[in-house]
Amino acid sequence: MLHYLLAGLFVALICVSFASADEPINYDESRVAPYTLPDPLLCEDGTRVTDAQSWRMHRRPELLRLFEEHVYGRLPGRPPGERFEVIQTDEQALGGLALRKRIVARFDPATDQPQLTIECYLPRGQTVPVPVFVGMHLFDRDAAYPAAAKVVSSKEQPDKDREAGLAMAGFRNLPGSKIIETILARGYGVATLTAADFAADDKEHYDKGVLGWFEHDRAKRPADMGKAIAAWAWGLSRAQDYFETDPAIDARHTIVVGHSRMGKTALWAGAQDERFAIVISNNSGCGGAALSRRDFGETVARINRVFPHWFCDNYRRYDGNEAACPVDQHELIALSAPRPVYVASAEEDPWADPRGEFLAVQAAEPVYRLLGKTGLGANELPPVNQPIGGEMGYHIRSGQHALADYDWLRYLDFADRHFDRRSP
Ligand code: GTR
């Protein structure tokens, strides 16, 4: 606990030095002002959903529309010209453990642009199609052996567009080589995508990639048009389109997963695209799994100021005014229902508000229960390193903001349980 408080104090000091005076960051539990969450089952017309059918036909589409309009923004759907090409195959990747494939997706037959790359590792010698974990920057795409990605300073960046996302995101904590071996040994594949193919993680250049292709003229983009997070989520769905064409992949059992900003992305992708069978958010925090109305850690005002290219412009209306937003993040989690959803926090990550993430999962439970699923089965934040839940999973890991091996192992167990697979 002391550990937690010290970490909080440390992050608080750092954040206070970055935050402007009118943007205070709270790390004091006793100062969290009372708040009321929107009821995920209460429709805009005042009626309350009491059965699965009306959730599906009415409330779920309504919530999706509200998140599009107020938080993440809209984007067009699957492009009609989409086509995939496997441009590289290595049958002996990772010392013979994996079949590695590099797939390029193209959308516009006229120009061949934009293009994006899916890097896929599948366990070798598998006789049946395998389920795949998919996410942005899960592993370093270009390493011969996917070890932890290096963080390069912007000056040293060899290819600024492609590397910007990695470097800005501070992805020091990408899992190293061992965990990918474990994932493969447990019968799962991994597909990793690169953010800058869709939207560079850079407030000046975010609209290179697919966003600029959707609407080249910045002035013409409406306030509810999606930006980087929407584009990244869109990209995850395009990877799923590919999986459906690859007989080695069990596309009905895809797990979408992401860390931090890519955890926000995984939740939004999973909410919209029901082809993702399991949705996992790792330390996603503000604009991800953490409740916005709970004033603890990163705020909507702060995230919109520092990352103006992540959410749609409408989201700025809620800077310092979270209670006015028609949705809160528990409803984003609820949009994964009835599919299994897992949220993970880290003890030394108060910026992402672990308690706010736990409370959001809990507040999404009524939707899971309505659909006949089990929730967390806990009223209190569990002790560290003790995963809880049924169709909704949660843990708070000891340690810092990262997608750590501990987290991966829990996700493998969770997937095994829900896919009815036995771990070796
Ligand atoms: C932080 C940001 C968080 C989180 C994180 C990350 O700077 O404030 O919302 O997403 O970056 O993605 O690592």
CSV table of C-alpha atoms and ligand atoms in Angstrom, one decimal:
chain,number,residue,atom,x,y,z
A,1,MET,CA,0.0,0.0,0.0
A,2,LEU,CA,2.8,2.3,1.0
A,3,HIS,CA,4.3,1.4,-2.3
A,4,TYR,CA,1.2,2.5,-4.1
A,5,LEU,CA,1.0,5.8,-2.3
A,6,LEU,CA,4.7,6.6,-3.0
A,7,ALA,CA,4.2,5.8,-6.6
A,8,GLY,CA,1.1,8.0,-6.6
A,9,LEU,CA,3.1,10.8,-5.1
A,10,PHE,CA,5.9,10.4,-7.6
A,11,VAL,CA,3.6,10.4,-10.6
A,12,ALA,CA,1.6,13.3,-9.0
A,13,LEU,CA,4.8,15.4,-8.8
A,14,ILE,CA,5.7,14.6,-12.4
A,15,CYS,CA,2.2,15.3,-13.6
A,16,VAL,CA,1.7,18.5,-11.6
A,17,SER,CA,4.8,19.8,-13.3
A,18,PHE,CA,3.3,19.1,-16.7
A,19,ALA,CA,-0.3,20.0,-16.0
A,20,SER,CA,-1.3,23.6,-16.4
A,21,ALA,CA,-2.7,25.4,-13.3
A,22,ASP,CA,-6.3,25.0,-14.4
A,23,GLU,CA,-5.9,21.3,-15.0
A,24,PRO,CA,-5.3,19.8,-11.5
A,25,ILE,CA,-4.7,16.1,-11.2
A,26,ASN,CA,-6.1,14.4,-8.2
A,27,TYR,CA,-4.4,11.4,-6.5
A,28,ASP,CA,-6.2,11.7,-3.2
A,29,GLU,CA,-8.9,9.1,-2.8
A,30,SER,CA,-10.6,11.2,-0.1
A,31,ARG,CA,-11.0,14.1,-2.6
A,32,VAL,CA,-12.8,12.2,-5.3
A,33,ALA,CA,-16.0,14.1,-5.6
A,34,PRO,CA,-19.3,12.2,-5.6
A,35,TYR,CA,-20.5,11.4,-9.1
A,36,THR,CA,-23.4,9.6,-10.7
A,37,LEU,CA,-22.8,7.3,-13.6
A,38,PRO,CA,-25.2,7.0,-16.5
A,39,ASP,CA,-27.2,3.8,-16.3
A,40,PRO,CA,-26.1,1.5,-19.2
A,41,LEU,CA,-29.6,0.1,-19.5
A,42,LEU,CA,-31.5,3.4,-19.5
A,43,CYS,CA,-32.2,4.5,-23.0
A,44,GLU,CA,-32.2,8.2,-24.2
A,45,ASP,CA,-36.0,8.1,-24.5
A,46,GLY,CA,-36.3,7.2,-20.8
A,47,THR,CA,-37.2,3.6,-21.2
A,48,ARG,CA,-35.2,0.9,-19.4
A,49,VAL,CA,-34.0,-2.2,-21.2
A,50,THR,CA,-35.1,-5.3,-19.4
A,51,ASP,CA,-34.4,-8.0,-21.9
A,52,ALA,CA,-31.6,-9.2,-24.2
A,53,GLN,CA,-33.5,-8.4,-27.4
A,54,SER,CA,-34.0,-4.7,-26.6
A,55,TRP,CA,-30.4,-4.4,-25.5
A,56,ARG,CA,-29.3,-5.7,-28.9
A,57,MET,CA,-31.8,-3.9,-31.1
A,58,HIS,CA,-32.1,-0.6,-29.3
A,59,ARG,CA,-29.6,0.2,-26.5
A,60,ARG,CA,-26.5,-1.3,-27.9
A,61,PRO,CA,-26.7,0.6,-31.2
A,62,GLU,CA,-27.7,3.8,-29.3
A,63,LEU,CA,-24.6,3.5,-27.1
A,64,LEU,CA,-22.3,2.9,-30.1
A,65,ARG,CA,-23.7,6.0,-31.7
A,66,LEU,CA,-23.2,8.1,-28.6
A,67,PHE,CA,-19.5,6.9,-28.3
A,68,GLU,CA,-19.0,7.7,-31.9
A,69,GLU,CA,-20.5,11.1,-31.7
A,70,HIS,CA,-19.1,12.3,-28.4
A,71,VAL,CA,-15.9,10.3,-27.8
A,72,TYR,CA,-14.1,8.4,-30.5
A,73,GLY,CA,-15.7,9.7,-33.7
A,74,ARG,CA,-17.0,8.1,-36.8
A,75,LEU,CA,-15.2,6.5,-39.6
A,76,PRO,CA,-16.3,4.7,-42.8
A,77,GLY,CA,-16.6,0.9,-42.6
A,78,ARG,CA,-14.8,-1.8,-44.5
A,79,PRO,CA,-13.5,-0.5,-47.8
A,80,PRO,CA,-15.0,-2.2,-50.8
A,81,GLY,CA,-11.6,-2.4,-52.6
A,82,GLU,CA,-9.8,-4.2,-49.6
A,83,ARG,CA,-7.4,-6.9,-50.7
A,84,PHE,CA,-4.6,-8.7,-48.9
A,85,GLU,CA,-1.3,-10.1,-50.1
A,86,VAL,CA,1.1,-12.3,-48.1
A,87,ILE,CA,4.4,-10.7,-49.1
A,88,GLN,CA,6.8,-12.7,-46.9
A,89,THR,CA,6.7,-16.1,-45.3
A,90,ASP,CA,9.2,-17.7,-43.0
A,91,GLU,CA,8.5,-21.3,-42.1
A,92,GLN,CA,11.3,-21.4,-39.5
A,93,ALA,CA,10.8,-18.2,-37.6
A,94,LEU,CA,11.8,-17.9,-33.9
A,95,GLY,CA,14.2,-20.8,-34.2
A,96,GLY,CA,11.6,-23.0,-35.9
A,97,LEU,CA,8.8,-22.3,-33.4
A,98,ALA,CA,6.7,-20.1,-35.6
A,99,LEU,CA,5.4,-19.6,-39.1
A,100,ARG,CA,5.8,-15.9,-39.7
A,101,LYS,CA,3.8,-14.1,-42.3
A,102,ARG,CA,3.9,-10.5,-43.4
A,103,ILE,CA,0.6,-9.4,-45.0
A,104,VAL,CA,0.0,-6.2,-46.8
A,105,ALA,CA,-3.5,-4.8,-47.0
A,106,ARG,CA,-4.4,-2.4,-49.8
A,107,PHE,CA,-7.7,-0.5,-50.1
A,108,ASP,CA,-7.6,1.7,-53.2
A,109,PRO,CA,-7.2,-0.2,-56.5
A,110,ALA,CA,-6.4,3.1,-58.3
A,111,THR,CA,-3.4,4.2,-56.2
A,112,ASP,CA,-2.4,1.1,-54.2
A,113,GLN,CA,-2.4,3.5,-51.2
A,114,PRO,CA,-2.8,3.4,-48.3
A,115,GLN,CA,-1.1,0.2,-47.4
A,116,LEU,CA,-0.8,-1.5,-44.1
A,117,THR,CA,1.2,-4.4,-42.7
A,118,ILE,CA,0.1,-7.2,-40.5
A,119,GLU,CA,2.8,-9.2,-38.9
A,120,CYS,CA,1.6,-12.6,-37.9
A,121,TYR,CA,3.3,-15.4,-35.9
A,122,LEU,CA,1.5,-18.8,-35.9
A,123,PRO,CA,2.6,-21.8,-33.9
A,124,ARG,CA,4.3,-24.3,-36.3
A,125,GLY,CA,3.1,-27.8,-36.8
A,126,GLN,CA,-0.5,-26.9,-35.8
A,127,THR,CA,-3.0,-29.1,-37.6
A,128,VAL,CA,-6.1,-27.1,-36.8
A,129,PRO,CA,-6.7,-23.3,-37.3
A,130,VAL,CA,-5.4,-21.3,-34.3
A,131,PRO,CA,-6.9,-18.4,-32.4
A,132,VAL,CA,-4.9,-15.2,-32.6
A,133,PHE,CA,-4.2,-12.3,-30.3
A,134,VAL,CA,-4.3,-9.1,-32.3
A,135,GLY,CA,-3.2,-5.6,-31.3
A,136,MET,CA,-1.2,-2.6,-32.1
A,137,HIS,CA,2.5,-2.7,-31.3
A,138,LEU,CA,2.2,-6.0,-29.3
A,139,PHE,CA,5.7,-6.8,-30.5
A,140,ASP,CA,8.3,-5.1,-32.6
A,141,ARG,CA,7.2,-5.8,-36.1
A,142,ASP,CA,10.6,-5.5,-37.7
A,143,ALA,CA,12.8,-7.5,-35.3
A,144,ALA,CA,14.0,-10.8,-36.6
A,145,TYR,CA,13.2,-12.1,-33.2
A,146,PRO,CA,10.4,-10.0,-31.7
A,147,ALA,CA,12.0,-8.8,-28.6
A,148,ALA,CA,11.1,-5.7,-26.7
A,149,ALA,CA,11.0,-2.7,-29.0
A,150,LYS,CA,13.6,-0.1,-28.6
A,151,VAL,CA,12.5,3.4,-27.8
A,152,VAL,CA,14.2,5.9,-30.1
A,153,SER,CA,14.3,9.6,-29.5
A,154,SER,CA,12.7,11.6,-32.3
A,155,LYS,CA,16.1,12.9,-33.5
A,156,GLU,CA,17.3,9.4,-34.1
A,157,GLN,CA,14.2,8.1,-35.8
A,158,PRO,CA,15.1,6.6,-39.1
A,159,ASP,CA,11.6,6.6,-40.4
A,160,LYS,CA,9.7,9.1,-38.4
A,161,ASP,CA,6.2,8.3,-39.7
A,162,ARG,CA,6.5,4.6,-38.9
A,163,GLU,CA,8.3,4.9,-35.7
A,164,ALA,CA,6.5,7.9,-34.3
A,165,GLY,CA,3.8,5.9,-32.7
A,166,LEU,CA,6.2,3.6,-30.9
A,167,ALA,CA,8.5,6.3,-29.7
A,168,MET,CA,5.8,8.7,-28.5
A,169,ALA,CA,3.9,5.9,-26.8
A,170,GLY,CA,7.1,5.1,-24.9
A,171,PHE,CA,6.7,1.5,-25.6
A,172,ARG,CA,9.7,0.4,-23.5
A,173,ASN,CA,7.7,-2.3,-22.1
A,174,LEU,CA,6.8,-4.4,-25.1
A,175,PRO,CA,7.1,-8.0,-24.1
A,176,GLY,CA,10.3,-9.7,-25.0
A,177,SER,CA,11.1,-12.9,-26.9
A,178,LYS,CA,10.2,-15.4,-24.2
A,179,ILE,CA,6.5,-14.5,-23.8
A,180,ILE,CA,5.9,-14.9,-27.5
A,181,GLU,CA,7.3,-18.4,-27.2
A,182,THR,CA,4.8,-19.1,-24.4
A,183,ILE,CA,1.9,-17.7,-26.4
A,184,LEU,CA,2.8,-19.9,-29.4
A,185,ALA,CA,3.5,-23.0,-27.2
A,186,ARG,CA,0.0,-22.6,-25.8
A,187,GLY,CA,-1.4,-22.8,-29.2
A,188,TYR,CA,-2.2,-19.2,-30.0
A,189,GLY,CA,-0.9,-17.0,-32.8
A,190,VAL,CA,-0.1,-13.3,-32.5
A,191,ALA,CA,-0.7,-10.5,-35.0
A,192,THR,CA,0.9,-7.1,-34.5
A,193,LEU,CA,0.0,-3.9,-36.3
A,194,THR,CA,1.7,-0.6,-36.6
A,195,ALA,CA,-0.2,2.5,-35.6
A,196,ALA,CA,1.4,4.9,-38.1
A,197,ASP,CA,0.0,2.8,-41.0
A,198,PHE,CA,-3.4,4.1,-39.9
A,199,ALA,CA,-2.7,7.3,-38.1
A,200,ALA,CA,0.7,8.5,-36.8
A,201,ASP,CA,0.7,9.0,-33.1
A,202,ASP,CA,1.6,12.6,-33.6
A,203,LYS,CA,-0.6,15.7,-33.3
A,204,GLU,CA,0.8,17.3,-36.4
A,205,HIS,CA,0.9,14.3,-38.7
A,206,TYR,CA,-1.8,12.0,-37.3
A,207,ASP,CA,-3.8,12.2,-40.5
A,208,LYS,CA,-1.3,10.6,-42.7
A,209,GLY,CA,-2.2,7.0,-43.4
A,210,VAL,CA,-5.9,6.0,-43.7
A,211,LEU,CA,-7.3,9.1,-42.1
A,212,GLY,CA,-6.1,11.4,-44.8
A,213,TRP,CA,-7.4,8.9,-47.3
A,214,PHE,CA,-10.9,9.1,-45.9
A,215,GLU,CA,-10.9,12.9,-46.0
A,216,HIS,CA,-7.9,14.7,-47.2
A,217,ASP,CA,-9.0,18.2,-46.4
A,218,ARG,CA,-8.7,18.9,-42.6
A,219,ALA,CA,-11.2,21.8,-42.9
A,220,LYS,CA,-13.9,19.5,-44.2
A,221,ARG,CA,-13.7,17.0,-41.3
A,222,PRO,CA,-16.6,17.2,-39.0
A,223,ALA,CA,-16.3,17.4,-35.2
A,224,ASP,CA,-17.6,13.9,-34.9
A,225,MET,CA,-15.0,12.4,-37.3
A,226,GLY,CA,-12.7,9.8,-35.8
A,227,LYS,CA,-9.0,10.5,-35.4
A,228,ALA,CA,-6.2,8.3,-34.3
A,229,ILE,CA,-7.9,6.0,-31.8
A,230,ALA,CA,-10.8,5.4,-34.3
A,231,ALA,CA,-8.3,4.8,-37.1
A,232,TRP,CA,-6.3,2.3,-35.0
A,233,ALA,CA,-9.5,0.5,-34.0
A,234,TRP,CA,-10.5,0.5,-37.7
A,235,GLY,CA,-7.1,-1.1,-38.5
A,236,LEU,CA,-7.7,-3.9,-36.0
A,237,SER,CA,-11.0,-4.8,-37.8
A,238,ARG,CA,-9.1,-4.9,-41.1
A,239,ALA,CA,-6.7,-7.4,-39.6
A,240,GLN,CA,-9.8,-9.5,-38.6
A,241,ASP,CA,-11.0,-9.2,-42.2
A,242,TYR,CA,-7.6,-10.8,-43.2
A,243,PHE,CA,-7.9,-13.6,-40.5
A,244,GLU,CA,-11.2,-14.6,-42.1
A,245,THR,CA,-9.4,-15.3,-45.4
A,246,ASP,CA,-6.5,-17.4,-43.8
A,247,PRO,CA,-7.4,-21.1,-43.3
A,248,ALA,CA,-4.6,-21.4,-40.7
A,249,ILE,CA,-6.4,-18.9,-38.4
A,250,ASP,CA,-9.5,-19.6,-36.4
A,251,ALA,CA,-11.1,-16.2,-37.0
A,252,ARG,CA,-14.0,-17.0,-34.8
A,253,HIS,CA,-11.7,-16.9,-31.8
A,254,THR,CA,-9.8,-13.7,-32.2
A,255,ILE,CA,-8.7,-11.9,-29.0
A,256,VAL,CA,-8.2,-8.2,-29.4
A,257,VAL,CA,-5.7,-6.8,-26.9
A,258,GLY,CA,-3.9,-3.6,-26.2
A,259,HIS,CA,-1.8,-1.7,-23.7
A,260,SER,CA,-2.5,1.9,-22.6
A,261,ARG,CA,-3.5,4.0,-25.6
A,262,MET,CA,-3.7,0.8,-27.5
A,263,GLY,CA,-5.9,-0.6,-24.7
A,264,LYS,CA,-8.3,2.2,-25.3
A,265,THR,CA,-8.1,1.2,-29.0
A,266,ALA,CA,-8.8,-2.5,-28.2
A,267,LEU,CA,-11.9,-1.6,-26.2
A,268,TRP,CA,-13.3,0.6,-28.9
A,269,ALA,CA,-12.5,-2.0,-31.6
A,270,GLY,CA,-14.1,-4.7,-29.5
A,271,ALA,CA,-17.2,-2.6,-28.8
A,272,GLN,CA,-17.8,-2.0,-32.5
A,273,ASP,CA,-16.7,-5.2,-34.1
A,274,GLU,CA,-18.4,-8.3,-32.6
A,275,ARG,CA,-16.2,-10.6,-34.6
A,276,PHE,CA,-13.6,-10.1,-31.8
A,277,ALA,CA,-14.4,-13.0,-29.5
A,278,ILE,CA,-12.6,-11.7,-26.4
A,279,VAL,CA,-11.7,-8.0,-25.6
A,280,ILE,CA,-8.7,-7.2,-23.4
A,281,SER,CA,-7.7,-3.8,-22.0
A,282,ASN,CA,-4.3,-3.5,-20.3
A,283,ASN,CA,-3.8,-0.4,-18.2
A,284,SER,CA,-5.9,1.7,-20.7
A,285,GLY,CA,-6.9,4.4,-18.2
A,286,CYS,CA,-8.6,7.6,-19.2
A,287,GLY,CA,-10.6,7.3,-22.4
A,288,GLY,CA,-10.2,3.5,-22.0
A,289,ALA,CA,-11.5,1.4,-19.0
A,290,ALA,CA,-11.3,4.1,-16.3
A,291,LEU,CA,-14.4,6.0,-15.4
A,292,SER,CA,-14.2,9.6,-16.6
A,293,ARG,CA,-16.6,11.0,-14.0
A,294,ARG,CA,-14.3,9.8,-11.2
A,295,ASP,CA,-11.8,12.5,-10.7
A,296,PHE,CA,-8.6,10.5,-10.1
A,297,GLY,CA,-5.5,10.4,-12.3
A,298,GLU,CA,-5.6,11.6,-15.9
A,299,THR,CA,-8.6,13.7,-16.9
A,300,VAL,CA,-10.5,14.3,-20.1
A,301,ALA,CA,-9.1,17.9,-20.2
A,302,ARG,CA,-5.5,16.7,-19.9
A,303,ILE,CA,-5.8,13.9,-22.4
A,304,ASN,CA,-7.5,16.2,-25.0
A,305,ARG,CA,-4.8,18.9,-24.5
A,306,VAL,CA,-1.8,16.6,-24.7
A,307,PHE,CA,-3.2,14.2,-27.3
A,308,PRO,CA,-5.6,16.4,-29.4
A,309,HIS,CA,-5.3,13.8,-32.2
A,310,TRP,CA,-6.7,10.8,-30.3
A,311,PHE,CA,-10.4,11.5,-29.9
A,312,CYS,CA,-13.0,13.3,-32.0
A,313,ASP,CA,-13.2,17.1,-31.6
A,314,ASN,CA,-16.6,16.8,-29.8
A,315,TYR,CA,-14.9,15.1,-26.9
A,316,ARG,CA,-13.4,18.5,-25.9
A,317,ARG,CA,-16.8,19.6,-24.8
A,318,TYR,CA,-16.3,17.5,-21.7
A,319,ASP,CA,-13.0,19.0,-20.7
A,320,GLY,CA,-13.5,19.6,-17.0
A,321,ASN,CA,-17.1,18.8,-17.6
A,322,GLU,CA,-17.2,15.0,-17.6
A,323,ALA,CA,-20.7,14.8,-16.1
A,324,ALA,CA,-22.2,16.4,-19.2
A,325,CYS,CA,-21.0,13.5,-21.4
A,326,PRO,CA,-23.9,11.2,-22.2
A,327,VAL,CA,-21.7,8.1,-21.7
A,328,ASP,CA,-19.0,7.0,-19.4
A,329,GLN,CA,-16.4,4.3,-19.9
A,330,HIS,CA,-18.3,1.4,-18.1
A,331,GLU,CA,-20.7,1.6,-21.0
A,332,LEU,CA,-17.8,1.1,-23.4
A,333,ILE,CA,-16.9,-2.1,-21.5
A,334,ALA,CA,-20.6,-3.1,-21.6
A,335,LEU,CA,-20.5,-2.9,-25.4
A,336,SER,CA,-18.3,-6.1,-25.4
A,337,ALA,CA,-21.2,-8.0,-23.8
A,338,PRO,CA,-21.9,-10.9,-23.9
A,339,ARG,CA,-18.4,-11.7,-25.0
A,340,PRO,CA,-15.7,-12.2,-22.4
A,341,VAL,CA,-13.9,-9.0,-21.5
A,342,TYR,CA,-10.9,-8.5,-19.3
A,343,VAL,CA,-9.5,-5.3,-17.8
A,344,ALA,CA,-6.1,-5.2,-16.1
A,345,SER,CA,-4.6,-2.5,-14.0
A,346,ALA,CA,-1.2,-2.0,-12.4
A,347,GLU,CA,-0.6,-1.1,-8.8
A,348,GLU,CA,2.0,1.6,-9.5
A,349,ASP,CA,-0.1,3.2,-12.3
A,350,PRO,CA,-2.3,5.7,-10.5
A,351,TRP,CA,-2.3,7.9,-13.7
A,352,ALA,CA,-4.6,5.2,-15.2
A,353,ASP,CA,-6.7,5.0,-12.0
A,354,PRO,CA,-6.8,1.3,-11.2
A,355,ARG,CA,-9.8,1.7,-8.9
A,356,GLY,CA,-11.7,3.6,-11.6
A,357,GLU,CA,-11.0,0.7,-14.0
A,358,PHE,CA,-12.3,-1.8,-11.5
A,359,LEU,CA,-15.4,0.3,-10.8
A,360,ALA,CA,-16.1,0.6,-14.5
A,361,VAL,CA,-16.0,-3.2,-15.0
A,362,GLN,CA,-18.3,-3.5,-12.0
A,363,ALA,CA,-20.7,-0.8,-13.4
A,364,ALA,CA,-20.9,-2.8,-16.6
A,365,GLU,CA,-22.0,-5.9,-14.8
A,366,PRO,CA,-25.8,-5.3,-15.1
A,367,VAL,CA,-25.5,-5.6,-18.9
A,368,TYR,CA,-23.6,-8.9,-18.6
A,369,ARG,CA,-26.1,-10.2,-16.1
A,370,LEU,CA,-29.0,-9.2,-18.3
A,371,LEU,CA,-27.4,-11.3,-21.1
A,372,GLY,CA,-27.1,-14.3,-18.8
A,373,LYS,CA,-23.4,-13.9,-18.1
A,374,THR,CA,-21.4,-13.7,-14.8
A,375,GLY,CA,-19.8,-10.6,-13.7
A,376,LEU,CA,-16.8,-10.0,-11.4
A,377,GLY,CA,-18.3,-11.5,-8.3
A,378,ALA,CA,-16.5,-8.9,-6.1
A,379,ASN,CA,-17.5,-5.7,-4.5
A,380,GLU,CA,-14.0,-4.6,-3.6
A,381,LEU,CA,-10.8,-4.0,-5.6
A,382,PRO,CA,-9.1,-7.4,-5.2
A,383,PRO,CA,-5.6,-7.8,-3.7
A,384,VAL,CA,-2.8,-7.5,-6.2
A,385,ASN,CA,-2.0,-10.4,-8.4
A,386,GLN,CA,-5.3,-12.1,-7.8
A,387,PRO,CA,-7.4,-12.3,-10.9
A,388,ILE,CA,-11.2,-12.4,-10.4
A,389,GLY,CA,-14.3,-12.8,-12.5
A,390,GLY,CA,-16.2,-15.0,-14.9
A,391,GLU,CA,-17.1,-13.6,-18.3
A,392,MET,CA,-15.7,-10.3,-17.0
A,393,GLY,CA,-12.2,-10.6,-15.8
A,394,TYR,CA,-10.1,-8.2,-13.8
A,395,HIS,CA,-6.7,-8.1,-12.0
A,396,ILE,CA,-4.4,-5.5,-10.5
A,397,ARG,CA,-0.8,-6.5,-11.0
A,398,SER,CA,2.0,-5.4,-8.8
A,399,GLY,CA,4.4,-3.1,-10.6
A,400,GLN,CA,4.2,-0.4,-13.2
A,401,HIS,CA,2.4,0.7,-16.3
A,402,ALA,CA,3.3,-2.1,-18.7
A,403,LEU,CA,2.0,-5.1,-20.6
A,404,ALA,CA,4.0,-7.6,-18.5
A,405,ASP,CA,4.4,-11.3,-18.8
A,406,TYR,CA,2.1,-11.7,-15.7
A,407,ASP,CA,-0.7,-10.0,-17.7
A,408,TRP,CA,-0.1,-12.2,-20.8
A,409,LEU,CA,-0.3,-15.3,-18.7
A,410,ARG,CA,-3.6,-14.2,-17.3
A,411,TYR,CA,-4.9,-13.5,-20.7
A,412,LEU,CA,-3.9,-16.9,-21.9
A,413,ASP,CA,-5.7,-18.5,-19.0
A,414,PHE,CA,-8.7,-16.4,-19.6
A,415,ALA,CA,-8.8,-17.3,-23.3
A,416,ASP,CA,-8.2,-21.0,-22.5
A,417,ARG,CA,-11.2,-20.9,-20.1
A,418,HIS,CA,-13.5,-19.3,-22.5
A,419,PHE,CA,-12.5,-21.1,-25.5
A,420,ASP,CA,-12.7,-24.4,-23.6
A,421,ARG,CA,-9.1,-25.2,-24.2
A,422,ARG,CA,-6.9,-27.0,-21.8
A,423,SER,CA,-3.5,-25.5,-21.1
A,424,PRO,CA,-0.6,-27.8,-21.7
B,1,GTR,C1,0.0,8.6,-21.4
B,1,GTR,C2,-1.4,9.0,-21.6
B,1,GTR,C3,-2.3,7.8,-21.2
B,1,GTR,C4,-1.8,6.5,-21.8
B,1,GTR,C5,-0.3,6.4,-22.0
B,1,GTR,C6,0.2,5.4,-23.0
B,1,GTR,O1,0.9,9.6,-21.6
B,1,GTR,O2,-1.7,10.1,-20.8
B,1,GTR,O3,-3.6,8.0,-21.5
B,1,GTR,O4,-2.5,6.1,-22.8
B,1,GTR,O5,0.3,7.6,-22.4
B,1,GTR,O6,-0.4,5.1,-24.0
B,1,GTR,O7,1.3,4.9,-22.7
